[in-house]
PDB file of C-alpha atoms in Angstrom:
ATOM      1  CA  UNK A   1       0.307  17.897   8.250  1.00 75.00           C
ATOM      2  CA  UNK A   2      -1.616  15.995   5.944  1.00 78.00           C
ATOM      3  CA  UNK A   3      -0.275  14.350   2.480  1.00 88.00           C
ATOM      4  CA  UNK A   4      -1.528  15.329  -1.484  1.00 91.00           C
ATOM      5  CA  UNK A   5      -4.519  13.606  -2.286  1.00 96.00           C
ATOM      6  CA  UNK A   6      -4.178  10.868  -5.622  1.00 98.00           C
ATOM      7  CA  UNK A   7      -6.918  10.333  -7.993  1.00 98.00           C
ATOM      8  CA  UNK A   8      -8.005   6.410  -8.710  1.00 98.00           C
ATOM      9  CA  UNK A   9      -9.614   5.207 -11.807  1.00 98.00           C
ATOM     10  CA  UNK A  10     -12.437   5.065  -9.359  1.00 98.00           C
ATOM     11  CA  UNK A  11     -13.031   8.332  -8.684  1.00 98.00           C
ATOM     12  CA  UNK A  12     -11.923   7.842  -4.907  1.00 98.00           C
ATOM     13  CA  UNK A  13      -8.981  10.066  -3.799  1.00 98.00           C
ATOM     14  CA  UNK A  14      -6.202   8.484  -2.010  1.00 98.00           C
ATOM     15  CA  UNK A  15      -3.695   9.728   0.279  1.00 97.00           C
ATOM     16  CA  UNK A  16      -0.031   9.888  -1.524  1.00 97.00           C
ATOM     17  CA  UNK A  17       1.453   8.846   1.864  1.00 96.00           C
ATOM     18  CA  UNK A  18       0.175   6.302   3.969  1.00 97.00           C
ATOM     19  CA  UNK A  19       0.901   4.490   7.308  1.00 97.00           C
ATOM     20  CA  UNK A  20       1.574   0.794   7.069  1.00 97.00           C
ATOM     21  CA  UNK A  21       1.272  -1.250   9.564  1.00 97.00           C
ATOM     22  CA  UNK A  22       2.741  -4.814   8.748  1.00 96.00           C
ATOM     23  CA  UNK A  23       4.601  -6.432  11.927  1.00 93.00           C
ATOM     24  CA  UNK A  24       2.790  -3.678  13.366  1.00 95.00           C
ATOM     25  CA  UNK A  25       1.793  -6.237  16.987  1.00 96.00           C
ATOM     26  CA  UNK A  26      -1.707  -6.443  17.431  1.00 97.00           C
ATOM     27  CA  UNK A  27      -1.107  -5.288  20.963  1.00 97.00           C
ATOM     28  CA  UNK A  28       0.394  -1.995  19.952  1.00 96.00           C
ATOM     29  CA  UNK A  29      -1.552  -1.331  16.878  1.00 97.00           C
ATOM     30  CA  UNK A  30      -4.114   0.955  18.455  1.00 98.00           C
ATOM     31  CA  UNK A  31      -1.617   2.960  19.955  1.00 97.00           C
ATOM     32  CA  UNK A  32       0.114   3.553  16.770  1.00 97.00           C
ATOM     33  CA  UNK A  33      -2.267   4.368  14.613  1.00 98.00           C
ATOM     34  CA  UNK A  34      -3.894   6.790  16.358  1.00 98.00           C
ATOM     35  CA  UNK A  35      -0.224   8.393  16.713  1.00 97.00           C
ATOM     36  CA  UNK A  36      -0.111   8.136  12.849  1.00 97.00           C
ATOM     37  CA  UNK A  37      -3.932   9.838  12.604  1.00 98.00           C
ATOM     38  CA  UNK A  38      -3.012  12.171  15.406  1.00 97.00           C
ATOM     39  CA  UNK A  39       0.341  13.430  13.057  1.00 96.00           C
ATOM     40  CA  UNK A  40      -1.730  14.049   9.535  1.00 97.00           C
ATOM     41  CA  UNK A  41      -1.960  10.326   8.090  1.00 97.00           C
ATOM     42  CA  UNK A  42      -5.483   9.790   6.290  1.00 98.00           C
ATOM     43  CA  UNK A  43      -4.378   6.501   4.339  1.00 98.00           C
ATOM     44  CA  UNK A  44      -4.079   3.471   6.737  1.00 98.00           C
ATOM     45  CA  UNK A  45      -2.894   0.363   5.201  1.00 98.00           C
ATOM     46  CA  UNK A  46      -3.741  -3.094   7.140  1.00 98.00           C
ATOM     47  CA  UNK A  47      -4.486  -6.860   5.836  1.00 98.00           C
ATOM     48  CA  UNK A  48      -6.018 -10.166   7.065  1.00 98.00           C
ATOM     49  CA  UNK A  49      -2.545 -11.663   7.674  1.00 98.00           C
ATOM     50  CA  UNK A  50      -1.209  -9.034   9.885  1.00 98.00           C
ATOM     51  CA  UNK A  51      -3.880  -9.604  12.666  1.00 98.00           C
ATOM     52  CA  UNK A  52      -4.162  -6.315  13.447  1.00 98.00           C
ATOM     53  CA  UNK A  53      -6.926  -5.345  11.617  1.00 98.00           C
ATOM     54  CA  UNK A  54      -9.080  -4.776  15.533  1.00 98.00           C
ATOM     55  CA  UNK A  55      -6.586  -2.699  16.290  1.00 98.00           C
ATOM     56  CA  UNK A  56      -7.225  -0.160  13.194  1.00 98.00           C
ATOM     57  CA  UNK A  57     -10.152  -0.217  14.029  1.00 98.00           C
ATOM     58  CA  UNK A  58     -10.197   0.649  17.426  1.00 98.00           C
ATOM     59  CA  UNK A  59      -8.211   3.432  16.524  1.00 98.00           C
ATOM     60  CA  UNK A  60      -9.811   4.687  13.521  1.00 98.00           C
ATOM     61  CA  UNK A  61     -13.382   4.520  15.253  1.00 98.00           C
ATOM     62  CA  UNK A  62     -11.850   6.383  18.921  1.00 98.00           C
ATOM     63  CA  UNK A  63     -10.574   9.344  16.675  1.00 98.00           C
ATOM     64  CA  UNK A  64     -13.724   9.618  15.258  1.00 98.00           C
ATOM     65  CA  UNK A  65     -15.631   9.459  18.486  1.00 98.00           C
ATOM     66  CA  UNK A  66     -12.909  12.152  19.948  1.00 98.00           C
ATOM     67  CA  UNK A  67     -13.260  14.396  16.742  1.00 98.00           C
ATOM     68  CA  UNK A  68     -10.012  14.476  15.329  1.00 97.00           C
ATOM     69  CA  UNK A  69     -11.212  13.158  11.843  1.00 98.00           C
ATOM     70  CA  UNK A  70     -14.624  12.290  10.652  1.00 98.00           C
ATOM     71  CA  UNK A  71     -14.735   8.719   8.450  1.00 98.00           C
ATOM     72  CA  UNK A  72     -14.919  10.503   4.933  1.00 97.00           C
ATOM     73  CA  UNK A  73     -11.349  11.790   5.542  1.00 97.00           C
ATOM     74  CA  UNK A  74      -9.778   8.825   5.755  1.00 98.00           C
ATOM     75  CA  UNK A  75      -8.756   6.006   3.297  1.00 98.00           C
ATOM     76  CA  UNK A  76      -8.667   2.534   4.993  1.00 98.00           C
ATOM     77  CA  UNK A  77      -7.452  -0.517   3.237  1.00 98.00           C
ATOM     78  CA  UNK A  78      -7.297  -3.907   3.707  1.00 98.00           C
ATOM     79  CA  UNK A  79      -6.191  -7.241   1.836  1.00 98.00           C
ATOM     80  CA  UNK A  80      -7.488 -10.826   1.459  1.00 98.00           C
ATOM     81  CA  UNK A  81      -4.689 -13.492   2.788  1.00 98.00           C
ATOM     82  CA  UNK A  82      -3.919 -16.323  -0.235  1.00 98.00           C
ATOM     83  CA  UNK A  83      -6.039 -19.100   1.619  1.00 98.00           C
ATOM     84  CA  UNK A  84      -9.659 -17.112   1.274  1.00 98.00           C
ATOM     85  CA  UNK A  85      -8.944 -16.668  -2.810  1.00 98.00           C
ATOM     86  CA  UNK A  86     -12.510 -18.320  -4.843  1.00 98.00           C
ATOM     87  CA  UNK A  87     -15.582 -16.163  -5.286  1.00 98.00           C
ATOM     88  CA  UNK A  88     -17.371 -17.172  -2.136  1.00 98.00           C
ATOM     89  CA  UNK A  89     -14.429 -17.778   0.450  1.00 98.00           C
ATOM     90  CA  UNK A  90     -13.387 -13.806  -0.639  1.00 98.00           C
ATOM     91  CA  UNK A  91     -16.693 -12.879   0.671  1.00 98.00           C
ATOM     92  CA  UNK A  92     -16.457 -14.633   3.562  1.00 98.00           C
ATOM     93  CA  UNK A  93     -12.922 -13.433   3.327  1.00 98.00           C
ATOM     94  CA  UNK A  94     -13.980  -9.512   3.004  1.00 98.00           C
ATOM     95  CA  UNK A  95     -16.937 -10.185   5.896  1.00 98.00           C
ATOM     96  CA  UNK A  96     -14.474 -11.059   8.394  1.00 98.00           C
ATOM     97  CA  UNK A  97     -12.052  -8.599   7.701  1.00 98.00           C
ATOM     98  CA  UNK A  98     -15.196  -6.086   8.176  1.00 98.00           C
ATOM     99  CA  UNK A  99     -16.443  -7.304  11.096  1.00 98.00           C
ATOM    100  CA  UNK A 100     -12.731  -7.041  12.988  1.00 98.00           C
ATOM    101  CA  UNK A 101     -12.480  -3.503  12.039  1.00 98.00           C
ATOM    102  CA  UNK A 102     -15.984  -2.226  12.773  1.00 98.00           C
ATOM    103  CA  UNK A 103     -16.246   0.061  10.004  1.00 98.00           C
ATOM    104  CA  UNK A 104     -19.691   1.098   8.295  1.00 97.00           C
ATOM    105  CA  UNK A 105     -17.372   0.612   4.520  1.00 98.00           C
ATOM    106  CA  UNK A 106     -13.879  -0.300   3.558  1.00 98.00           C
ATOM    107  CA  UNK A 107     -12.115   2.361   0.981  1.00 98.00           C
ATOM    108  CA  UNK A 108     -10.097  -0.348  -0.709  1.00 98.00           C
ATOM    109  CA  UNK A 109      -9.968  -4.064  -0.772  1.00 99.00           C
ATOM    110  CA  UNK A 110      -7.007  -5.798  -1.936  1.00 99.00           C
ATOM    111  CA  UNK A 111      -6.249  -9.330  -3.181  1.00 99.00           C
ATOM    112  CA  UNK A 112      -3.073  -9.805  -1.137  1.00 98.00           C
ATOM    113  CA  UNK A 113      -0.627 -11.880  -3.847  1.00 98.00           C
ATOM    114  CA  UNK A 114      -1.836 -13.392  -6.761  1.00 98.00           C
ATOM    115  CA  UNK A 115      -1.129 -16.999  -5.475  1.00 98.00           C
ATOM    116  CA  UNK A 116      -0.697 -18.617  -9.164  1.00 97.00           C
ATOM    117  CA  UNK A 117      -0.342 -21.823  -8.331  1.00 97.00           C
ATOM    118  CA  UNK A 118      -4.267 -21.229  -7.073  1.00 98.00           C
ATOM    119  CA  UNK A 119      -5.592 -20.336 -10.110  1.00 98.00           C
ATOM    120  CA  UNK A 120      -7.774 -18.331  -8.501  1.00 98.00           C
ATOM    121  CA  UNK A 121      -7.586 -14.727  -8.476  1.00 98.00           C
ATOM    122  CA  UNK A 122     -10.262 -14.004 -11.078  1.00 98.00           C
ATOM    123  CA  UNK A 123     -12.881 -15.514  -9.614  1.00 98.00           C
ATOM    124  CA  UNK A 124     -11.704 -13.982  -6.386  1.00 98.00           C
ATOM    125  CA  UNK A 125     -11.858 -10.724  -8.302  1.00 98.00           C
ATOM    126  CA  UNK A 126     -15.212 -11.238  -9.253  1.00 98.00           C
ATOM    127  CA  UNK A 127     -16.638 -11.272  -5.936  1.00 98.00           C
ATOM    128  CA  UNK A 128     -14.481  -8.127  -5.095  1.00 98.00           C
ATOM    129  CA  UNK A 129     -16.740  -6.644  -8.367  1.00 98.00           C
ATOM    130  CA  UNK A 130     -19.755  -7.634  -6.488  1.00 98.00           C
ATOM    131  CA  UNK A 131     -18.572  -6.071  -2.756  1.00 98.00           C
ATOM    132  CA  UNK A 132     -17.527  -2.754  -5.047  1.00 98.00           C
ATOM    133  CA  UNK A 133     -21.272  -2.871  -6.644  1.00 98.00           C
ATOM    134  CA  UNK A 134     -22.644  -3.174  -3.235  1.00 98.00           C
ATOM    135  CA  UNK A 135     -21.037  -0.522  -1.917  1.00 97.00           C
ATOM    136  CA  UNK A 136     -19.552  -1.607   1.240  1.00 98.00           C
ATOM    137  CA  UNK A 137     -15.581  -1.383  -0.359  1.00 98.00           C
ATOM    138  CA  UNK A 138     -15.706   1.965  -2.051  1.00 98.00           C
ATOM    139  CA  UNK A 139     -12.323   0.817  -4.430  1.00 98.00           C
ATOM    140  CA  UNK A 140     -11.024  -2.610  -5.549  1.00 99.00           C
ATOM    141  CA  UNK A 141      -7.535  -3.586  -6.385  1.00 98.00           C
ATOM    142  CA  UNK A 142      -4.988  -6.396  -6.190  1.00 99.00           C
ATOM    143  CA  UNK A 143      -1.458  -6.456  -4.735  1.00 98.00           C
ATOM    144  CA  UNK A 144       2.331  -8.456  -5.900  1.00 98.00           C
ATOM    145  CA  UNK A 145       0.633  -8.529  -9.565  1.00 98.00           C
ATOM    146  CA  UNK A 146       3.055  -8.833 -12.275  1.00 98.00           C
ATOM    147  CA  UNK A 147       2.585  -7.595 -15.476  1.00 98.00           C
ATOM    148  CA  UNK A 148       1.356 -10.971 -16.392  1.00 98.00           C
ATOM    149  CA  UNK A 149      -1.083 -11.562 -13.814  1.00 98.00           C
ATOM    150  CA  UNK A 150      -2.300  -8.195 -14.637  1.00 98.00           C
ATOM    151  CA  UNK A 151      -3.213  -8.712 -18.220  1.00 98.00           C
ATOM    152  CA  UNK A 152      -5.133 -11.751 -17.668  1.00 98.00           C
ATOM    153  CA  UNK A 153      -7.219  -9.949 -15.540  1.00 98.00           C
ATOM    154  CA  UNK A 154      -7.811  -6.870 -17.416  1.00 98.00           C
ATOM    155  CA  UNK A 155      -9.044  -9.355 -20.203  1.00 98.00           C
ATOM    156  CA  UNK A 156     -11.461 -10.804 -17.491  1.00 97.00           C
ATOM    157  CA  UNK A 157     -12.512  -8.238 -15.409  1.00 98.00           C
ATOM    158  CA  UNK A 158     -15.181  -5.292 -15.677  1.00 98.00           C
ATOM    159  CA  UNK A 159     -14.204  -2.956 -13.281  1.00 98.00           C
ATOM    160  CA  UNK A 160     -10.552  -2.177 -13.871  1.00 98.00           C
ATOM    161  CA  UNK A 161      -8.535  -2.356 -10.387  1.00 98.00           C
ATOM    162  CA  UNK A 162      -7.412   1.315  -9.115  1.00 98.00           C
ATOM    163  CA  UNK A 163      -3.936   0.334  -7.721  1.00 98.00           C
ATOM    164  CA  UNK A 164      -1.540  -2.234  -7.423  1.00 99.00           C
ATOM    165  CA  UNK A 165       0.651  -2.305  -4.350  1.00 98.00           C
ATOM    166  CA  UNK A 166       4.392  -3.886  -4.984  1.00 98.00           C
ATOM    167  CA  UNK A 167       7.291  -3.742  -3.411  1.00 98.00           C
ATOM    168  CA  UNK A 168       9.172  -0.582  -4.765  1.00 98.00           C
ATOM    169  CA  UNK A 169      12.564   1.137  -3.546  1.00 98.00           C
ATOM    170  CA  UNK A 170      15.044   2.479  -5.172  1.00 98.00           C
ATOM    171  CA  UNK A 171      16.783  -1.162  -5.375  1.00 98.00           C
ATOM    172  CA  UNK A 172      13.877  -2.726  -7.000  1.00 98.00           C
ATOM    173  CA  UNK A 173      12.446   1.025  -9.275  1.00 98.00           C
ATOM    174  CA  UNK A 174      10.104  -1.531 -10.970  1.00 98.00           C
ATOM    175  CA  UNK A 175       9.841   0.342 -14.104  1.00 98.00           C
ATOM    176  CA  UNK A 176       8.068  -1.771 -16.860  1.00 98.00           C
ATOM    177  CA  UNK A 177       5.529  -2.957 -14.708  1.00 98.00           C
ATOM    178  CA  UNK A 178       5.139   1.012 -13.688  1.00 98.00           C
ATOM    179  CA  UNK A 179       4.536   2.306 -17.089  1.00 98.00           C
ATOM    180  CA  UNK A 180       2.468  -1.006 -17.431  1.00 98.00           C
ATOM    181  CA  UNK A 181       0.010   0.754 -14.804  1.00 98.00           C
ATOM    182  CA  UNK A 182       0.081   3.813 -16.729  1.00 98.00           C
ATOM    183  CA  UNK A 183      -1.292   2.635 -19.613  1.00 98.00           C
ATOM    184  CA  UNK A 184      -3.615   1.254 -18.068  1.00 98.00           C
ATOM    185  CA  UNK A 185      -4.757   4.355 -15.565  1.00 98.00           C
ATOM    186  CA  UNK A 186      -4.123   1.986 -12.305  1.00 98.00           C
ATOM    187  CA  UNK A 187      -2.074   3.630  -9.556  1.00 98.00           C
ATOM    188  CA  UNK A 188       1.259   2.475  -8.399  1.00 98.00           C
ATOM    189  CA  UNK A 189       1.290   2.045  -4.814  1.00 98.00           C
ATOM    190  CA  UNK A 190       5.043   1.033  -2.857  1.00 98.00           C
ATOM    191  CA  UNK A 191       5.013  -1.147   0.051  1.00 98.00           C
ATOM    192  CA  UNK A 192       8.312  -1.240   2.028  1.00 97.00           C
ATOM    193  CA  UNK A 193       9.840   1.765   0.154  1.00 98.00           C
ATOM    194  CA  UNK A 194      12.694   1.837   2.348  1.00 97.00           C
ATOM    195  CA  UNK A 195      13.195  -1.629   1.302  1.00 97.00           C
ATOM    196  CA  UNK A 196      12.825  -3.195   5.363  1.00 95.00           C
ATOM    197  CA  UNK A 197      15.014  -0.486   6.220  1.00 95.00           C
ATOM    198  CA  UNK A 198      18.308  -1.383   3.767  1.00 97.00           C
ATOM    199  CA  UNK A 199      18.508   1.501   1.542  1.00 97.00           C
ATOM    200  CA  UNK A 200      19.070   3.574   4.497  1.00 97.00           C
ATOM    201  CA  UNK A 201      22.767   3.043   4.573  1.00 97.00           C
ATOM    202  CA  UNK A 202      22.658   2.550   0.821  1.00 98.00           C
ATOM    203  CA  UNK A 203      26.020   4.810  -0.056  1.00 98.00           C
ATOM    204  CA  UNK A 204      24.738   6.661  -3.213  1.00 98.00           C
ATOM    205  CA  UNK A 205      21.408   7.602  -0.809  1.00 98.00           C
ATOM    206  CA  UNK A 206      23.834   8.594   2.130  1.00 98.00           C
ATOM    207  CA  UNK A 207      25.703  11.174  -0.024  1.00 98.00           C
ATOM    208  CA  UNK A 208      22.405  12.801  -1.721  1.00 98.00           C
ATOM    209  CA  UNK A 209      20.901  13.003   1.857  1.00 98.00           C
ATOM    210  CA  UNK A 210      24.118  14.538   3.164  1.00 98.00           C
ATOM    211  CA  UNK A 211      24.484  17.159  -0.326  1.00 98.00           C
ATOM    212  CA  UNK A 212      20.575  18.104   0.394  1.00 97.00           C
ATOM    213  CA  UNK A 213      20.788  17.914   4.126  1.00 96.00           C
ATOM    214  CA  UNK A 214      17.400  15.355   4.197  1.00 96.00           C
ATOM    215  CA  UNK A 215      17.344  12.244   5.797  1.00 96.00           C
ATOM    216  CA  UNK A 216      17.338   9.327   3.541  1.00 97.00           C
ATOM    217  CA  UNK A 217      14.045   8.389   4.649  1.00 97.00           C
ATOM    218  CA  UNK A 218      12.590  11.430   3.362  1.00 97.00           C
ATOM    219  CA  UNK A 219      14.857  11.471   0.075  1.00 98.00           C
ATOM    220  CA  UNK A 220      13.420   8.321  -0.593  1.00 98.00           C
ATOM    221  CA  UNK A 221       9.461   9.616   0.051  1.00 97.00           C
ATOM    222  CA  UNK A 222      10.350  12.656  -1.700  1.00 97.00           C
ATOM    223  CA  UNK A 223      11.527  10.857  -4.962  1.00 98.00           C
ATOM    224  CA  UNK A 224       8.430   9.010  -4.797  1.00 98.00           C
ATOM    225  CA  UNK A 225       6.473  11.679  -4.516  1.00 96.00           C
ATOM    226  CA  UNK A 226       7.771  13.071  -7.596  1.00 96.00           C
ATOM    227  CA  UNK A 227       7.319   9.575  -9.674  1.00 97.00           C
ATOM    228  CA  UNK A 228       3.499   9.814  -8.472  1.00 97.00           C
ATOM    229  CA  UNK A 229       3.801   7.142  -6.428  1.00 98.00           C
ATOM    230  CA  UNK A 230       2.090   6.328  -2.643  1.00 98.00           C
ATOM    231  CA  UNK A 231       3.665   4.892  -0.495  1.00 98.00           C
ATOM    232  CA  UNK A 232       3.002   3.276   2.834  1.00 97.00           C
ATOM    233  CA  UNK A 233       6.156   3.169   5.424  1.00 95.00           C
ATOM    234  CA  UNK A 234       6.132   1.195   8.296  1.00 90.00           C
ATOM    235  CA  UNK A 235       7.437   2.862  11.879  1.00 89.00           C
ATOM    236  CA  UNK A 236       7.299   2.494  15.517  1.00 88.00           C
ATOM    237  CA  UNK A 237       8.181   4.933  16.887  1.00 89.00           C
ATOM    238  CA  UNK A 238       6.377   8.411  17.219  1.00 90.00           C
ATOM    239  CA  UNK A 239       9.018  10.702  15.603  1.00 93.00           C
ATOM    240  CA  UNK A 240       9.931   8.253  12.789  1.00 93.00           C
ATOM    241  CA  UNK A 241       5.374   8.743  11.954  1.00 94.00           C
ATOM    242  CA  UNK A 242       6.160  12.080  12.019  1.00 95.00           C
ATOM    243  CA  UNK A 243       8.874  12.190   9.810  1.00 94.00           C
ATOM    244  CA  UNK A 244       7.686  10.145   7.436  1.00 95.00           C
ATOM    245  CA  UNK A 245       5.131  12.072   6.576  1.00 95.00           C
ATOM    246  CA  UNK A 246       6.122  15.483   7.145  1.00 94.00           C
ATOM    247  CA  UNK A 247       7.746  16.260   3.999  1.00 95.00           C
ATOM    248  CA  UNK A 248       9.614  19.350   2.451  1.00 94.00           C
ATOM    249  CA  UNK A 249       7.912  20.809  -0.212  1.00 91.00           C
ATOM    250  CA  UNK A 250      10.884  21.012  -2.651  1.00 89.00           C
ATOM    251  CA  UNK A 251      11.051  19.319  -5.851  1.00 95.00           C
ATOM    252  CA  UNK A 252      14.237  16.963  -6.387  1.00 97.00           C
ATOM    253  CA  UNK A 253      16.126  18.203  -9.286  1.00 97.00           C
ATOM    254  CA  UNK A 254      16.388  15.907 -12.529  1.00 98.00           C
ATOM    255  CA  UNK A 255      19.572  15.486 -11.842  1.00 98.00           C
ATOM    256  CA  UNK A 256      19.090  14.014  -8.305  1.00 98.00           C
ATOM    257  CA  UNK A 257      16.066  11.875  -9.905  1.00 98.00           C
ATOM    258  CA  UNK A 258      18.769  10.211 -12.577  1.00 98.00           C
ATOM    259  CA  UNK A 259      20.968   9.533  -9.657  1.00 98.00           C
ATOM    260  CA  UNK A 260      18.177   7.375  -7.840  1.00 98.00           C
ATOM    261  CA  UNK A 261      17.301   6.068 -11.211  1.00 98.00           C
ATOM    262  CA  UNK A 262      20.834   4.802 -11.366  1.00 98.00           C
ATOM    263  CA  UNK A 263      20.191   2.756  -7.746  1.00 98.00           C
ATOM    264  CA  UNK A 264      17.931   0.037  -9.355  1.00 98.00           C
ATOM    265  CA  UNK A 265      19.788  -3.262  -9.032  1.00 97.00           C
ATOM    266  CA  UNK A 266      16.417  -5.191  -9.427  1.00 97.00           C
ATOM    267  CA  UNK A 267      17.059  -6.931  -5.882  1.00 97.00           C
ATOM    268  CA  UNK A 268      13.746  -7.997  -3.584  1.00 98.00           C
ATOM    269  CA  UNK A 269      13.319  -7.568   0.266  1.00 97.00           C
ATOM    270  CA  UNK A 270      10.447  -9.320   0.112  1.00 96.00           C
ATOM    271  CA  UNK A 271       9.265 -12.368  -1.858  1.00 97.00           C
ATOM    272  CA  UNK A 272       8.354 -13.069  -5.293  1.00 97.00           C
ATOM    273  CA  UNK A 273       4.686 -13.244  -6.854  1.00 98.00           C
ATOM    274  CA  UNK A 274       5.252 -15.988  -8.826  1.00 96.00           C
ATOM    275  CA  UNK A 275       6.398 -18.263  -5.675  1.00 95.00           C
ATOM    276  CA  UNK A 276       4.039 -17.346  -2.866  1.00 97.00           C
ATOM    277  CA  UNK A 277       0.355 -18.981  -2.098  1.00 88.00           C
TER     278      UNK A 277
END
């Protein structure tokens, strides 16, 4: 089972539902992403600072050799830590990040938190312009932008990033900086949707998922889904892959929507943009 394919402002299609694999150990990273290409996922989501970027790779290239997926049917990304940020430490940044993976061409590129106290994500930007016009990243984008690191870039930038990946659940819905992407034709992209695991015993998600007879795992992909959102999950073990991305087809209701809508209590798992780097 494979997951709907997204359109970016790039032209590149992206997988809706994607396999993360932050805290994913270096060790076992092979393993488990050729589990997760093995069960359908296309989009595999890594970064500099999870140090498992060889192991992607490894995985991504044996599944290739083996001829379970050729490289033009999957959508690899990767991120740029906070202490590579500046034009030509991102391009040493992007090179080494390359180089661990083994991969002919990266699909996305990410600058991993806006770091403000840097001041330096536009010129960091900039050289992700000049990898995109190159051709070896296929689509550029940032991650942890706020609305306000966002529109100083857009006043900067040429090439508009395709997606911003933020922390979204149902606890944190993230809706002005959502319709801020809109407007603005970037895609929304939710890393740790089930907020590290929290919302799973969240009791409002525990009596939706027991009136629909759906995990809450899946409720939660599901009403995703439906916002137009991809998402990237973490799991470790081979029937939580599985079910993460094997998905009913059926459409929440509006009236299940408004409940989930009614969740949003604004609260972070993870940290916040303005703070880190």
């Amino acid at each position: 089972m494979t997951s709907p394919l997204l359109t970016l402002n790039s032209g590149a299609r992206i997988p809706s539902q994607g396999y993360g694999v932050y805290k994913v150990p270096p060790q076992e990273t092979a393993r488990l992403v050729r589990q997760a290409i093995d069960a359908g996922y296309r989009l595999i989501d890594t970064a500099a600072f999870y140090l498992n970027e060889e192991g992607v790779g490894q995985a991504v290239r044996q599944a290739i050799s083996d001829g379970v997926v050729s490289r033009n049917e999957l959508f690899i990304t990767s991120k740029l830590w906070n202490d590579q940020q500046g034009y030509d430490s991102a391009l040493r940044g992007f090179k080494e990040s390359h180089q661990r993976l083994g991969l002919d061409y990266l699909d996305l590129f990410l600058i991993h938190w806006p770091a403000p106290a840097q001041d330096k994500y536009l010129e960091t930007y900039r050289a992700f312009e000049a990898l995109a016009a190159d051709g070896v990243v296929r689509s550029i984008g940032v991650s942890n932008f706020l609305i306000e690191h966002l529109e100083r870039l857009l006043q900067e930038c040429t090439v508009r990033p395709s997606l911003n990946q933020v922390e979204l659940h149902p606890w944190l819905q993230q809706g002005p900086l959502r319709a801020f992407h809109a407007q603005h034709g970037i895609l929304t992209q939710a890393w740790s949707p089930l907020a590290r695991g929290q919302v799973l015993n969240d009791p409002g998600l525990l009596e939706l998922s027991a009136e629909l007879g759906l995990p809450v795992a899946q409720l939660v992909l599901c009403w995703l889904r439906e916002l137009g959102i991809s998402a990237i999950p973490k799991a470790s073990s081979e029937a939580r892959i599985r079910q993460n991305l094997e998905l009913p087809t059926m459409q929440l209701s509006p009236q299940t929507m408004a409940r989930i809508a009614a969740l949003d209590r604004f609260q972070r798992v993870g940290s916040d943009p303005r703070t880190v780097g």
